[in-house]
mmCIF file of C-alpha atoms and ligand atoms in Angstrom:
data_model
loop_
_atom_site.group_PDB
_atom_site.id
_atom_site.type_symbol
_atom_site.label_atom_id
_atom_site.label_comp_id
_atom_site.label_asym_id
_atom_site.label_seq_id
_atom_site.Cartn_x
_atom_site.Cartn_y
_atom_site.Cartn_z
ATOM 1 C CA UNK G 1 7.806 -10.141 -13.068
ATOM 2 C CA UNK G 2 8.589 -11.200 -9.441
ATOM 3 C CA UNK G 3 6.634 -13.758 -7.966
ATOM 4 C CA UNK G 4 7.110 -13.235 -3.962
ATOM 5 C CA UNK G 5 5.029 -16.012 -2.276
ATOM 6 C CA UNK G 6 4.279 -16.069 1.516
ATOM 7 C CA UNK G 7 2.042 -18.148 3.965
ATOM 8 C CA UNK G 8 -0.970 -15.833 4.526
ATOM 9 C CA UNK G 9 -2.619 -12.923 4.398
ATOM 10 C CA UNK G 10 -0.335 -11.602 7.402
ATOM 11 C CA UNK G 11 2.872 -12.090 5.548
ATOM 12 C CA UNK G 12 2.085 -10.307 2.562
ATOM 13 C CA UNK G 13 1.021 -7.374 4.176
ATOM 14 C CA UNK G 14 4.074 -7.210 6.808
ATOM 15 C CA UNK G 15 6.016 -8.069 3.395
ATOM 16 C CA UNK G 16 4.294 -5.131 1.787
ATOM 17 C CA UNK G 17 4.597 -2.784 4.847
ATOM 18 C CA UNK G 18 8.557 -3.350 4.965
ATOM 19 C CA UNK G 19 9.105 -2.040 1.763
ATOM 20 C CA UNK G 20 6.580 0.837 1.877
ATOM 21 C CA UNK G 21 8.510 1.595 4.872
ATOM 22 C CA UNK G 22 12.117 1.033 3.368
ATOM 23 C CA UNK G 23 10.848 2.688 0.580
ATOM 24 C CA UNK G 24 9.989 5.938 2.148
ATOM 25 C CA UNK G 25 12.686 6.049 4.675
ATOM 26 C CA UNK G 26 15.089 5.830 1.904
ATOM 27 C CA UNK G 27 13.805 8.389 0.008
ATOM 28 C CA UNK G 28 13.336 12.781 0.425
ATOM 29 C CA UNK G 29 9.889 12.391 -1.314
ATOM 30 C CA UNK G 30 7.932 9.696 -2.055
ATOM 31 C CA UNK G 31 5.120 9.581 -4.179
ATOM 32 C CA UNK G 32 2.464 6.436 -3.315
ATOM 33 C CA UNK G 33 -0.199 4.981 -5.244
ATOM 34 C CA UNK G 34 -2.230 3.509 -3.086
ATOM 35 C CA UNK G 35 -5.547 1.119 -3.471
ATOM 36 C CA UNK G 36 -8.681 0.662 -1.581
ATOM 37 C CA UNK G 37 -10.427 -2.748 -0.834
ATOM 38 C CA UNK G 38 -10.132 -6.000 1.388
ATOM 39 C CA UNK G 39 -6.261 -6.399 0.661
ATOM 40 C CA UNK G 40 -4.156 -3.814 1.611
ATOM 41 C CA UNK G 41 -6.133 -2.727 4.861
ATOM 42 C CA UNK G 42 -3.677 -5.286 6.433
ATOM 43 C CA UNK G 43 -0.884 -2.832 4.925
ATOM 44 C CA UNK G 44 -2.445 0.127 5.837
ATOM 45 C CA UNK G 45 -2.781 -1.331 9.176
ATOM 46 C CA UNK G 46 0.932 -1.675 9.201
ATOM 47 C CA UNK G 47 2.072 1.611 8.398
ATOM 48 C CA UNK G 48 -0.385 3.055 11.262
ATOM 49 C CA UNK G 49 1.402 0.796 13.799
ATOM 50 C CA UNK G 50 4.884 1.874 12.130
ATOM 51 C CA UNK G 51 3.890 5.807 12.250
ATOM 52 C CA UNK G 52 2.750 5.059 16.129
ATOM 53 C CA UNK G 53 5.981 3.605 16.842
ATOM 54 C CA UNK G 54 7.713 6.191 15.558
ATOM 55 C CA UNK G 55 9.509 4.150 13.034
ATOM 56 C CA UNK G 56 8.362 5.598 10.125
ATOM 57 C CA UNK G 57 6.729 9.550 9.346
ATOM 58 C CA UNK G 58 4.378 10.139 6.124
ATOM 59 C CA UNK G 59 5.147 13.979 5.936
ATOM 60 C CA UNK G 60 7.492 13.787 3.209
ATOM 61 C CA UNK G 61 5.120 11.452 1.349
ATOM 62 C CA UNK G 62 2.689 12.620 -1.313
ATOM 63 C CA UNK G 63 -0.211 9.565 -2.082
ATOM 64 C CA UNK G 64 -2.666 9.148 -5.506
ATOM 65 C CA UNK G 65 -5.153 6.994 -5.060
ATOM 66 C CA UNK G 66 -6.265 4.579 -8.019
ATOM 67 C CA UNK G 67 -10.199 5.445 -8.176
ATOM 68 C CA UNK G 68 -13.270 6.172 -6.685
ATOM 69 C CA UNK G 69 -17.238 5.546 -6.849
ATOM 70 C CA UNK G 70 -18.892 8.386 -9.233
ATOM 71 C CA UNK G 71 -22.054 10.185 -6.490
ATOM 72 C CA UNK G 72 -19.829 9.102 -3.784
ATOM 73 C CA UNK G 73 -18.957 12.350 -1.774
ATOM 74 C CA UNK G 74 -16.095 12.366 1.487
ATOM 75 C CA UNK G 75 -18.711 11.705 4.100
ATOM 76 C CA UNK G 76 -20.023 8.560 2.721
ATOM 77 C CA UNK G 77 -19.200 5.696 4.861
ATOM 78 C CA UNK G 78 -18.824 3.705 1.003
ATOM 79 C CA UNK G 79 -16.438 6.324 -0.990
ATOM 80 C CA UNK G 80 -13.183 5.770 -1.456
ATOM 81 C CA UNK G 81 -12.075 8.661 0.236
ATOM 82 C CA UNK G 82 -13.854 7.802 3.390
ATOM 83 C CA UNK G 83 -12.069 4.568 3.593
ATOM 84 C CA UNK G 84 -8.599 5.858 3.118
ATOM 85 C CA UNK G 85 -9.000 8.720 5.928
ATOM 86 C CA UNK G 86 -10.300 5.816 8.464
ATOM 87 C CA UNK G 87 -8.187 2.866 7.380
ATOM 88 C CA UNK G 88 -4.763 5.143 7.068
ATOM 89 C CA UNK G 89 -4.693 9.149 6.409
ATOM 90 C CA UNK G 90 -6.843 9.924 10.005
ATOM 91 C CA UNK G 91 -4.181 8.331 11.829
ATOM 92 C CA UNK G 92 -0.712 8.835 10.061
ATOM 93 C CA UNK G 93 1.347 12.014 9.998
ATOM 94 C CA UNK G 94 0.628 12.933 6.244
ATOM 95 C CA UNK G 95 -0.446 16.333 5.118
ATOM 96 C CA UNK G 96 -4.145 16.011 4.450
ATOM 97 C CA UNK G 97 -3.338 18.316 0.990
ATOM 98 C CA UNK G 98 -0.831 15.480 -0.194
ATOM 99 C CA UNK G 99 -3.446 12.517 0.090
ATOM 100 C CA UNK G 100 -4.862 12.485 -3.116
ATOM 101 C CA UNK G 101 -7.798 10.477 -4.309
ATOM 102 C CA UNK G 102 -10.528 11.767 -7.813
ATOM 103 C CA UNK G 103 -13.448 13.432 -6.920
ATOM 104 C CA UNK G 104 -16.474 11.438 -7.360
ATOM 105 C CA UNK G 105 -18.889 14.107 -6.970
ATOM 106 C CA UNK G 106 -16.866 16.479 -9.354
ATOM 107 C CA UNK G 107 -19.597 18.889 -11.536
ATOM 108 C CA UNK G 108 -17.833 17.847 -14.540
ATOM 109 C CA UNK G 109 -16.524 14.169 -14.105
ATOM 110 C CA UNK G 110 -14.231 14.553 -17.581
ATOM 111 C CA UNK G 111 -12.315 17.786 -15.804
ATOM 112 C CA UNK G 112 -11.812 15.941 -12.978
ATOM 113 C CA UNK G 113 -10.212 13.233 -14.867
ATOM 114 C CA UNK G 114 -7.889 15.370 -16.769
ATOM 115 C CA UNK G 115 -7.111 16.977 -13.405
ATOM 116 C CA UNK G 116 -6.503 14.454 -11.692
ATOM 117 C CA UNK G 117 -3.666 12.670 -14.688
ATOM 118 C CA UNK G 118 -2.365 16.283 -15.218
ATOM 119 C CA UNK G 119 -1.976 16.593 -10.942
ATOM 120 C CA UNK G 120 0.111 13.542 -10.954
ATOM 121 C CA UNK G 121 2.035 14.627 -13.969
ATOM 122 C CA UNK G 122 3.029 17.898 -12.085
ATOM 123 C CA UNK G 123 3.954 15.499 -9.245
ATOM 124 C CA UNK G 124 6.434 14.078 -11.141
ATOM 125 C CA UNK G 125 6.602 10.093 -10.961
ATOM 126 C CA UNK G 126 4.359 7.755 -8.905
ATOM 127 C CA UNK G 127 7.631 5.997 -7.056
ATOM 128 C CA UNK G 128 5.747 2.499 -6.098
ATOM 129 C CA UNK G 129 1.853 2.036 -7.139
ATOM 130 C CA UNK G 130 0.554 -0.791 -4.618
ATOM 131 C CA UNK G 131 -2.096 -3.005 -6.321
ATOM 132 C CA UNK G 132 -5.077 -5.291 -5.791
ATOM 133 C CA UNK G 133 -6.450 -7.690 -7.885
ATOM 134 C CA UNK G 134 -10.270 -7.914 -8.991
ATOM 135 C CA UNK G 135 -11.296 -11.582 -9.765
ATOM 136 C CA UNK G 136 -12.031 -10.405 -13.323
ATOM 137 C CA UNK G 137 -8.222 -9.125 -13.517
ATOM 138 C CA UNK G 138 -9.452 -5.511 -13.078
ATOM 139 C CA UNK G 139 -6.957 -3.411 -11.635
ATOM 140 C CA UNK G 140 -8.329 0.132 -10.481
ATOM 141 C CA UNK G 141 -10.951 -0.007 -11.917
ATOM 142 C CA UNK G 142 -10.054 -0.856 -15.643
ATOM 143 C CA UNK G 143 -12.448 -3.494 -16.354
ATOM 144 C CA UNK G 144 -11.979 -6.157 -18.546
ATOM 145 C CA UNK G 145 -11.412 -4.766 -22.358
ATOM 146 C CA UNK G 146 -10.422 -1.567 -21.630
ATOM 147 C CA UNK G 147 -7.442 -0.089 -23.583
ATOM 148 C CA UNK G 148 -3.803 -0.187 -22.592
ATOM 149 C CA UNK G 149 -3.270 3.179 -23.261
ATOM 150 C CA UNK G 150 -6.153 4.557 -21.045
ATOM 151 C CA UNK G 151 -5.610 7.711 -19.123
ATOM 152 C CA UNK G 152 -7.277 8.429 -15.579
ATOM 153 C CA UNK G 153 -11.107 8.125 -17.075
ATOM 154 C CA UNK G 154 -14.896 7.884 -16.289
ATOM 155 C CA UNK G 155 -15.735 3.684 -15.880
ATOM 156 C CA UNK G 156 -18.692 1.685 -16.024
ATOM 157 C CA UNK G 157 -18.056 -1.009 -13.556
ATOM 158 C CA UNK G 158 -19.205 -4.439 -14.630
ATOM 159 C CA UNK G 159 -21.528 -6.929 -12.986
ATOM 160 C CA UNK G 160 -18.504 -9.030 -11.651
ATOM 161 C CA UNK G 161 -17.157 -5.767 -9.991
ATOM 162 C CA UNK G 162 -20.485 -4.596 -8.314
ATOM 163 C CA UNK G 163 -21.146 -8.487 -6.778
ATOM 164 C CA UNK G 164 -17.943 -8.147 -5.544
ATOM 165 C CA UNK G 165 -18.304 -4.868 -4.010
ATOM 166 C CA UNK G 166 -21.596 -5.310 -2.891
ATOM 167 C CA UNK G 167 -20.613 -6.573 0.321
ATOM 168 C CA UNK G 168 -19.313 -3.380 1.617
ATOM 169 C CA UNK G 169 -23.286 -1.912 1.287
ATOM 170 C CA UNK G 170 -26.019 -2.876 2.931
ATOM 171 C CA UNK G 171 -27.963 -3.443 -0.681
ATOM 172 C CA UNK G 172 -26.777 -4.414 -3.743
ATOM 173 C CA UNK G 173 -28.525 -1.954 -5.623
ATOM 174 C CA UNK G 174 -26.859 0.813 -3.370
ATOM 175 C CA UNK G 175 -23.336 -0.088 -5.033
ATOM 176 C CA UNK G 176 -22.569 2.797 -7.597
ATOM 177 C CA UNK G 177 -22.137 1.484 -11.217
ATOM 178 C CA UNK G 178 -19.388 4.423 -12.465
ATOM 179 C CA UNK G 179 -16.454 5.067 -11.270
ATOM 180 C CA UNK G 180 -13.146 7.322 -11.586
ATOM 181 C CA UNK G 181 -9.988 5.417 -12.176
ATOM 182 C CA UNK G 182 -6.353 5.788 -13.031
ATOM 183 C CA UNK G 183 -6.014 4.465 -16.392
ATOM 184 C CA UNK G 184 -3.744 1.148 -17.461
ATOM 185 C CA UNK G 185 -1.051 3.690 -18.889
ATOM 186 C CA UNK G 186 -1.074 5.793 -15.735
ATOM 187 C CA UNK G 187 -0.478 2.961 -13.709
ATOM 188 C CA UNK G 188 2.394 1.254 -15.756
ATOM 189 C CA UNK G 189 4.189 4.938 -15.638
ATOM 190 C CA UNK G 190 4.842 3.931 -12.051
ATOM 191 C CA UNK G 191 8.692 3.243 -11.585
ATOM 192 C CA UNK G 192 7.587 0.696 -9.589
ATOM 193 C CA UNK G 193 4.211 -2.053 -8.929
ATOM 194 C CA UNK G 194 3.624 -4.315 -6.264
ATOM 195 C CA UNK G 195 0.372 -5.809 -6.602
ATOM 196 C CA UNK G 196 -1.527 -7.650 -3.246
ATOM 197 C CA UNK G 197 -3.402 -11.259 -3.522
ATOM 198 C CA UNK G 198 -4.815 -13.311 -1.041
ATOM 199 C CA UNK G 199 -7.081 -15.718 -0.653
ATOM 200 C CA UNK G 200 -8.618 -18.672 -2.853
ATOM 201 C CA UNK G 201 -11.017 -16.648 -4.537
ATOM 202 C CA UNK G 202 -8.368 -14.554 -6.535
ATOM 203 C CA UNK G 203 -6.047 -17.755 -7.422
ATOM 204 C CA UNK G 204 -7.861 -18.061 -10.823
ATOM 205 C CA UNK G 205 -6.886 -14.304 -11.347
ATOM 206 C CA UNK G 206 -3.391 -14.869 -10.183
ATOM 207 C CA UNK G 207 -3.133 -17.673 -12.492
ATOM 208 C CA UNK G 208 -3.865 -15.703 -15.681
ATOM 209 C CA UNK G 209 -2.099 -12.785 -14.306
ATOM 210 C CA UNK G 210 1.309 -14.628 -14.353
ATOM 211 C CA UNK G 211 0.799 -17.634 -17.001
ATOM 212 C CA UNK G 212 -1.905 -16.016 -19.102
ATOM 213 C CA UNK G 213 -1.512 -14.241 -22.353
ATOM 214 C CA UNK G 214 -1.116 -10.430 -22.503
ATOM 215 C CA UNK G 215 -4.961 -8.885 -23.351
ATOM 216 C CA UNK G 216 -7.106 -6.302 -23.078
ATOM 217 C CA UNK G 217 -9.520 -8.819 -22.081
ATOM 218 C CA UNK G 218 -7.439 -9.119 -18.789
ATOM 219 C CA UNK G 219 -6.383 -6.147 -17.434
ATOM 220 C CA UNK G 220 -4.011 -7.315 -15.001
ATOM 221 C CA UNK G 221 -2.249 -9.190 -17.531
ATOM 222 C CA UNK G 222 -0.192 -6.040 -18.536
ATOM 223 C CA UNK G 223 1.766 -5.713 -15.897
ATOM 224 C CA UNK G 224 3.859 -8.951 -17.633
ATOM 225 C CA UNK G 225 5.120 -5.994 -19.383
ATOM 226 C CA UNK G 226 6.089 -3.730 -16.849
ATOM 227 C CA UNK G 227 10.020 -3.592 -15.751
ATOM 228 C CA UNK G 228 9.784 -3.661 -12.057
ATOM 229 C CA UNK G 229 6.818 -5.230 -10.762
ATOM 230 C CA UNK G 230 6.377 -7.566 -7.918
ATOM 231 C CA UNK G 231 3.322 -9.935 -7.208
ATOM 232 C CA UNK G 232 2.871 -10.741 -3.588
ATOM 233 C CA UNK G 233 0.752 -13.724 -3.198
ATOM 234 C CA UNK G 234 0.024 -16.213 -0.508
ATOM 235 C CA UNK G 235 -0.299 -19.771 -0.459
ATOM 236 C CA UNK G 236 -4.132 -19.893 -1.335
ATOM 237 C CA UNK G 237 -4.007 -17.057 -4.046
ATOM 238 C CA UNK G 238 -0.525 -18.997 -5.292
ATOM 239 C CA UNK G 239 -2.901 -22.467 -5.393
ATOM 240 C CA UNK G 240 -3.461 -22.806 -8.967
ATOM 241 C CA UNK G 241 0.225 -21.581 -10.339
ATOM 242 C CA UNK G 242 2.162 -24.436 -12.545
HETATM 243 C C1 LIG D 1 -9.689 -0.565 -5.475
HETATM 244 C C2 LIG D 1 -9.039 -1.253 -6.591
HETATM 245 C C3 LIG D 1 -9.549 -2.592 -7.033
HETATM 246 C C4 LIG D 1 -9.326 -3.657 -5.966
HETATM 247 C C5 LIG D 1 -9.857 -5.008 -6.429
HETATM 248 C C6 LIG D 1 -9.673 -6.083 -5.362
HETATM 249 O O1 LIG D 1 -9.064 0.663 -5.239
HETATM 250 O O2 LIG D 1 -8.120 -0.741 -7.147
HETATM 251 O O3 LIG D 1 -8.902 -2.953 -8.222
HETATM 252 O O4 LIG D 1 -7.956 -3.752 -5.697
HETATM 253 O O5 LIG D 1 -11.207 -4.896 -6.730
HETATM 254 O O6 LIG D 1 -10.459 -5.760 -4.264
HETATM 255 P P1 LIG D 1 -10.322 -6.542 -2.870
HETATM 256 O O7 LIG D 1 -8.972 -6.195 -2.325
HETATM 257 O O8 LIG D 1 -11.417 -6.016 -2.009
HETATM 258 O O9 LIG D 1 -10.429 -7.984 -3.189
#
């Protein structure tokens, strides 16, 4: 495990946004996982400025993202896939078909799940999967206890998770409580992990993400295990590290 530390929040995304961009250039196709939240919109932000400079193009790249909100449909100002198309895919050069995210309003949730591994499968690898951090060491949303060899899967998102979230919605109640997400062995099949963390509030996570035991109990903590990951984390998120 890699332990890249920087001063801010700034830093690690311009950190992040050089090798997404390295990355890419460097490559014919490049397949991105990509996450949603507070921490890589900096990122995102980035790669639009990039794209707009001409320094980088996104046609060659194919992107999965981790999850989304079960009831949540494209138009909703809260789902997933309305965040992606306004915070990056609206104003990049990507085709529209290769930005992939699950289908939250799917008829049948469990065939969208299997779709959705089996799509990524056909896709060959993920090349780098970028990463947030929940404060209960969820990543995607694998909560706390949920197997290591999970596959892209219906979740009930804890109490932790929907605080958290709640202050993207006006009420808390409107925050859904299931979710689609990538499972913990579909994202340690990526060839390559750089997880995002920022801020005081995750430095407890961070800790037990890089001094912690390995455990179901925190999700996160797998990645100790996976080849080529790096950990981006600034000086506040870095605060309680030995
Ligand atoms: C969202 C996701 C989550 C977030 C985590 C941190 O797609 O994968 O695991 O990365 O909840 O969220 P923020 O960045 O808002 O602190």
């Amino acid at each position: 495990m890699k332990i890249v530390k920087v001063k801010d929040y700034q830093e690690m995304s311009e950190w992040a946004s050089k090798q997404v961009i390295d990355k890419i250039k460097a490559s014919d196709q490049f397949v991105l996982g990509l996450a949603t939240g507070s921490t890589p919109e900096g990122l995102y932000q980035n790669l639009i400025d990039a794209y707009k400079e001409q320094e980088v193009s996104f046609k060659n790249v194919i992107t999965f993202n981790l999850d989304e909100y079960i009831g949540l449909g494209a138009d909703n100002p809260n789902s997933y896939r309305y965040f992606m198309d306004e915070k990056l895919f609206n104003h990049i050069d990507i085709d529209p078909k290769h930005a992939h995210l699950p289908n939250g309003v799917a008829t049948d949730i469990e065939q969208e799940c299997k779709d959705y591994e089996a799509l990524i499968k056909e896709t060959g690898e993920i090349d780098l999967q970028i990463l947030g951090l929940g404060v209960n060491g969820h990543i995607g949303f694998n909560e706390p206890g949920t197997s290591f060899s999970s596959r892209t899967q219906m979740t009930d998102l804890v109490e932790a998770t929907i605080e958290a979230n709640s202050r993207f919605f006006d009420h808390k109640e409107d925050v859904p409580t299931q979710a689609i997400t990538m499972g913990i062995k579909s994202i340690m099949e990526s060839n390559e992990i750089i997880l995002l963390a920022s801020g005081e509030n995750k430095a407890e996570a961070v800790k037990q993400l890089v001094e912690g035991e390995v455990t179901e109990d925190f999700p996160a903590s797998v990645l100790q295990k996976h080849p080529q990951v790096t950990i981006v984390i600034d000086e506040a998120a870095a605060s309680l590290l030995k």
